Amino acid sequence: QSALTQPASVSGSPGQSITISCTGTSSDVGGYNYVSWYRQHPGKAPKLIIFEVSNRPSGVSTRFSGSKSGNTASLTISGLQAEDEADYYCSSYTSSHTHVFGTGTKVTVL
Amino acid sequence: QVQLVQSGAEVKKPGASVKVSCKASGYAFTTYGISWVRQAPGQGLEWMGWISTSYGTTKYAQNFQDRVSMTTDTSTSTVYMELRTLRSDDTAVYYCARDETAVKDYWGQGTLVTVSS
């Protein structure tokens, strides 16, 4: 199972919106609505920010939103803040009943 | 509150095995599975496998199929991950995460496993 493809880095200025893509295949992202997103600050454990494509866990800011079209899922962060500077990973369930993560995206707040 | 507490850092020699524990609290243990995820230094997240805490059934990633074992002890609400025949590229932080329907909503603090001769 190959990792899902994410851009290595995305940057934006405070207050702007950015979007991170996550491209897979019809055997993972495109085939299931079990796509989730995680944020990881340096030296910390990942934190769930979006599950089942577009749902936010309780306590996660409404600035985070998720969507999916075909084999590509997307995470949008609106009103970019300094605390959003972190690594972001998508993940999907697969047709082999396994899970796969994306390659990860480093978000920089300019 | 939900907590997953992992065992401490380990240093192992190549060819040895390591067993990492993950003790859950704050919820009904058998209502959620547990996934194990690892992260090599400076690298991304890699899913290793999942165990049902109620039935003990497992699903492993192909990369680890022949070297990993995951077990559960419902009496202590603890899940174990054993990785055998360690190599230097198994040096990583290993995380457990509460996981049902591929949603990893709570994570342990991570366990650093260093493989070095």
Coordinates of C-alpha atoms in Angstrom, one line a residue:
Chain A
Q1 CA 0.0 0.0 0.0
S2 CA 1.6 3.3 -1.1
A3 CA 1.3 6.4 1.0
L4 CA -1.3 9.0 0.0
T5 CA 0.2 11.9 -1.8
Q6 CA 0.3 15.3 -0.1
P7 CA 2.3 18.5 -1.0
A8 CA 5.5 18.7 1.0
S9 CA 4.8 22.2 2.1
V10 CA 2.2 24.9 2.1
S11 CA 2.5 28.4 3.4
G12 CA 0.3 31.4 4.0
S13 CA 0.1 34.7 5.9
P14 CA -1.9 35.1 9.1
G15 CA -5.6 35.5 8.3
Q16 CA -5.4 33.8 4.9
S17 CA -6.8 30.4 3.9
I18 CA -4.8 27.5 2.7
T19 CA -5.8 24.1 1.3
I20 CA -3.9 20.8 1.6
S21 CA -4.6 18.1 -0.9
C22 CA -4.4 14.3 -0.3
T23 CA -4.5 12.1 -3.4
G24 CA -5.1 8.4 -3.4
T25 CA -6.9 5.9 -5.5
S26 CA -10.3 4.4 -5.8
S27 CA -9.1 1.7 -3.4
D28 CA -8.7 4.1 -0.6
V29 CA -9.7 7.8 -0.6
G30 CA -12.0 7.5 -3.5
G31 CA -13.7 4.3 -2.3
Y32 CA -14.6 5.2 1.3
N33 CA -15.6 8.2 3.4
Y34 CA -13.2 7.2 6.1
V35 CA -10.7 10.0 5.4
S36 CA -9.3 11.7 8.5
W37 CA -6.8 14.5 9.0
Y38 CA -4.2 15.0 11.8
R39 CA -2.1 17.9 13.0
Q40 CA 1.2 17.3 14.6
H41 CA 3.4 19.9 16.3
P42 CA 7.1 19.1 16.7
G43 CA 7.8 16.5 19.4
K44 CA 4.1 15.9 20.1
A45 CA 1.6 13.2 19.3
P46 CA -0.7 13.8 16.3
K47 CA -4.1 15.2 17.0
L48 CA -7.3 14.4 15.1
I49 CA -8.9 17.5 13.4
I50 CA -11.2 16.0 10.8
F51 CA -12.8 12.5 10.5
E52 CA -15.0 10.9 7.9
V53 CA -14.0 13.5 5.3
S54 CA -15.6 16.5 6.8
N55 CA -16.6 16.1 10.4
R56 CA -14.9 18.0 13.2
P57 CA -14.4 16.4 16.6
S58 CA -15.7 18.3 19.6
G59 CA -13.4 21.2 20.5
V60 CA -11.7 21.5 17.1
S61 CA -11.9 25.0 15.6
T62 CA -14.4 25.7 12.9
R63 CA -11.5 27.1 10.9
F64 CA -10.8 23.6 9.8
S65 CA -12.9 22.0 7.1
G66 CA -12.6 18.9 5.0
S67 CA -14.0 17.7 1.6
K68 CA -13.5 15.1 -1.0
S69 CA -13.8 14.9 -4.8
G70 CA -13.0 11.6 -6.5
N71 CA -9.7 10.2 -5.3
T72 CA -8.6 13.5 -3.7
A73 CA -9.4 14.8 -0.2
S74 CA -8.7 18.3 0.9
L75 CA -8.2 20.1 4.2
T76 CA -8.8 23.9 4.3
I77 CA -7.6 26.0 7.1
S78 CA -9.2 29.5 7.2
G79 CA -8.1 32.5 9.1
L80 CA -4.5 31.1 9.4
Q81 CA -3.0 31.5 12.8
A82 CA 0.6 31.1 14.2
E83 CA -0.5 28.0 16.1
D84 CA -1.5 26.4 12.8
E85 CA 2.2 26.0 11.9
A86 CA 2.7 22.2 12.1
D87 CA 2.7 19.0 10.1
Y88 CA -0.6 17.7 8.7
Y89 CA -1.3 14.2 7.7
C90 CA -4.3 12.7 5.9
S91 CA -5.3 9.0 6.4
S92 CA -7.7 6.7 4.8
Y93 CA -9.2 3.2 5.2
T94 CA -8.4 0.9 2.2
S95 CA -10.0 -1.9 0.3
S96 CA -7.5 -4.3 1.9
H97 CA -9.0 -3.4 5.3
T98 CA -5.8 -1.6 6.2
H99 CA -5.1 2.1 6.9
V100 CA -2.7 4.4 5.1
F101 CA -1.3 7.8 5.9
G102 CA -0.4 10.6 3.6
T103 CA 3.2 11.7 3.0
G104 CA 2.6 14.8 5.3
T105 CA 2.5 18.5 4.6
K106 CA 4.5 21.1 6.6
V107 CA 2.4 24.3 7.0
T108 CA 4.4 27.5 7.5
V109 CA 2.7 30.7 8.7
L110 CA 4.7 33.6 7.1
Chain B
Q1 CA -10.9 11.6 30.6
V2 CA -9.6 9.2 27.9
Q3 CA -5.9 8.5 28.3
L4 CA -3.5 6.1 26.6
V5 CA -0.2 5.7 28.6
Q6 CA 2.6 3.9 26.9
S7 CA 5.7 2.2 28.3
G8 CA 9.1 3.9 28.4
A9 CA 11.9 4.3 25.9
E10 CA 13.8 1.2 24.8
V11 CA 17.3 0.6 23.4
K12 CA 17.7 -2.7 21.5
K13 CA 20.4 -4.4 19.5
P14 CA 19.8 -5.4 15.9
G15 CA 18.0 -8.8 15.7
A16 CA 16.4 -8.4 19.1
S17 CA 12.7 -7.9 19.9
V18 CA 10.8 -5.1 21.6
K19 CA 7.4 -5.1 23.3
V20 CA 5.7 -1.8 23.9
S21 CA 2.6 -1.5 26.1
C22 CA -0.4 0.9 25.9
K23 CA -2.6 1.2 28.9
A24 CA -6.1 2.7 28.3
S25 CA -8.3 4.5 30.9
G26 CA -11.3 6.8 30.9
Y27 CA -13.6 4.8 28.6
A28 CA -15.0 1.3 28.1
F29 CA -11.9 -0.5 26.9
T30 CA -13.5 -3.1 24.6
T31 CA -15.7 -0.6 22.7
Y32 CA -12.7 0.7 20.7
G33 CA -9.9 -0.9 18.8
I34 CA -6.3 0.2 19.0
S35 CA -4.0 1.1 16.1
W36 CA -0.2 1.3 16.3
V37 CA 1.6 4.0 14.2
R38 CA 5.3 4.7 14.0
Q39 CA 7.3 7.7 13.0
A40 CA 11.0 7.4 12.1
P41 CA 13.2 10.5 12.9
G42 CA 12.2 13.3 10.6
Q43 CA 9.8 11.1 8.7
G44 CA 6.0 10.8 8.3
L45 CA 3.5 8.6 10.0
E46 CA 3.3 4.9 9.2
W47 CA 0.4 2.6 10.2
M48 CA 1.5 -0.7 11.5
G49 CA -1.7 -2.5 12.4
W50 CA -4.9 -2.6 14.4
I51 CA -6.3 -4.9 17.1
S52 CA -9.8 -5.4 18.3
T53 CA -9.8 -5.1 22.0
S54 CA -13.0 -7.1 22.3
Y55 CA -12.1 -10.1 20.1
G56 CA -8.3 -9.9 19.8
T57 CA -8.5 -10.0 16.1
T58 CA -5.8 -8.2 14.2
K59 CA -5.0 -6.6 10.9
Y60 CA -1.4 -5.8 10.1
A61 CA 0.2 -3.7 7.4
Q62 CA 1.9 -5.7 4.8
N63 CA 5.3 -4.2 5.6
F64 CA 5.1 -5.7 9.1
Q65 CA 3.1 -8.8 8.6
D66 CA 5.8 -11.3 9.4
R67 CA 7.5 -9.3 12.3
V68 CA 4.8 -7.8 14.4
S69 CA 2.3 -9.2 17.0
M70 CA -0.4 -7.2 18.7
T71 CA -2.2 -8.6 21.8
T72 CA -4.7 -7.3 24.3
D73 CA -5.3 -7.9 28.0
T74 CA -8.8 -6.9 28.9
S75 CA -8.1 -7.5 32.6
T76 CA -5.7 -4.5 32.7
S77 CA -7.0 -2.6 29.7
T78 CA -3.6 -2.9 28.0
V79 CA -2.6 -3.5 24.5
Y80 CA 0.9 -4.7 23.5
M81 CA 2.8 -4.4 20.3
E82 CA 5.8 -6.7 19.8
L83 CA 8.2 -6.1 16.9
R84 CA 10.8 -8.8 16.2
T85 CA 14.1 -9.1 14.3
L86 CA 14.8 -5.4 14.8
R87 CA 16.9 -3.4 12.3
S88 CA 18.4 0.0 12.5
D89 CA 15.6 1.4 10.4
D90 CA 13.1 0.4 13.0
T91 CA 14.4 3.2 15.2
A92 CA 11.3 5.4 15.6
V93 CA 8.7 6.7 18.0
Y94 CA 5.9 4.2 18.3
Y95 CA 2.4 5.5 19.1
C96 CA -0.8 3.7 20.0
A97 CA -4.1 5.3 19.2
R98 CA -7.7 4.6 20.0
D99 CA -9.2 3.6 16.7
E100 CA -12.6 2.6 15.4
T101 CA -13.6 2.9 11.7
A102 CA -10.1 4.3 11.0
V103 CA -10.6 7.3 13.2
K104 CA -7.7 7.7 15.6
D105 CA -9.2 10.0 18.1
Y106 CA -6.9 9.7 21.1
W107 CA -3.2 9.0 21.0
G108 CA -0.6 7.8 23.5
Q109 CA 2.5 9.9 24.3
G110 CA 4.8 7.8 22.1
T111 CA 7.6 5.4 22.9
L112 CA 11.0 5.9 21.4
V113 CA 12.6 2.7 20.3
T114 CA 16.3 2.9 19.4
V115 CA 18.0 0.1 17.5
S116 CA 21.7 0.3 17.7
S117 CA 24.7 -2.1 18.0

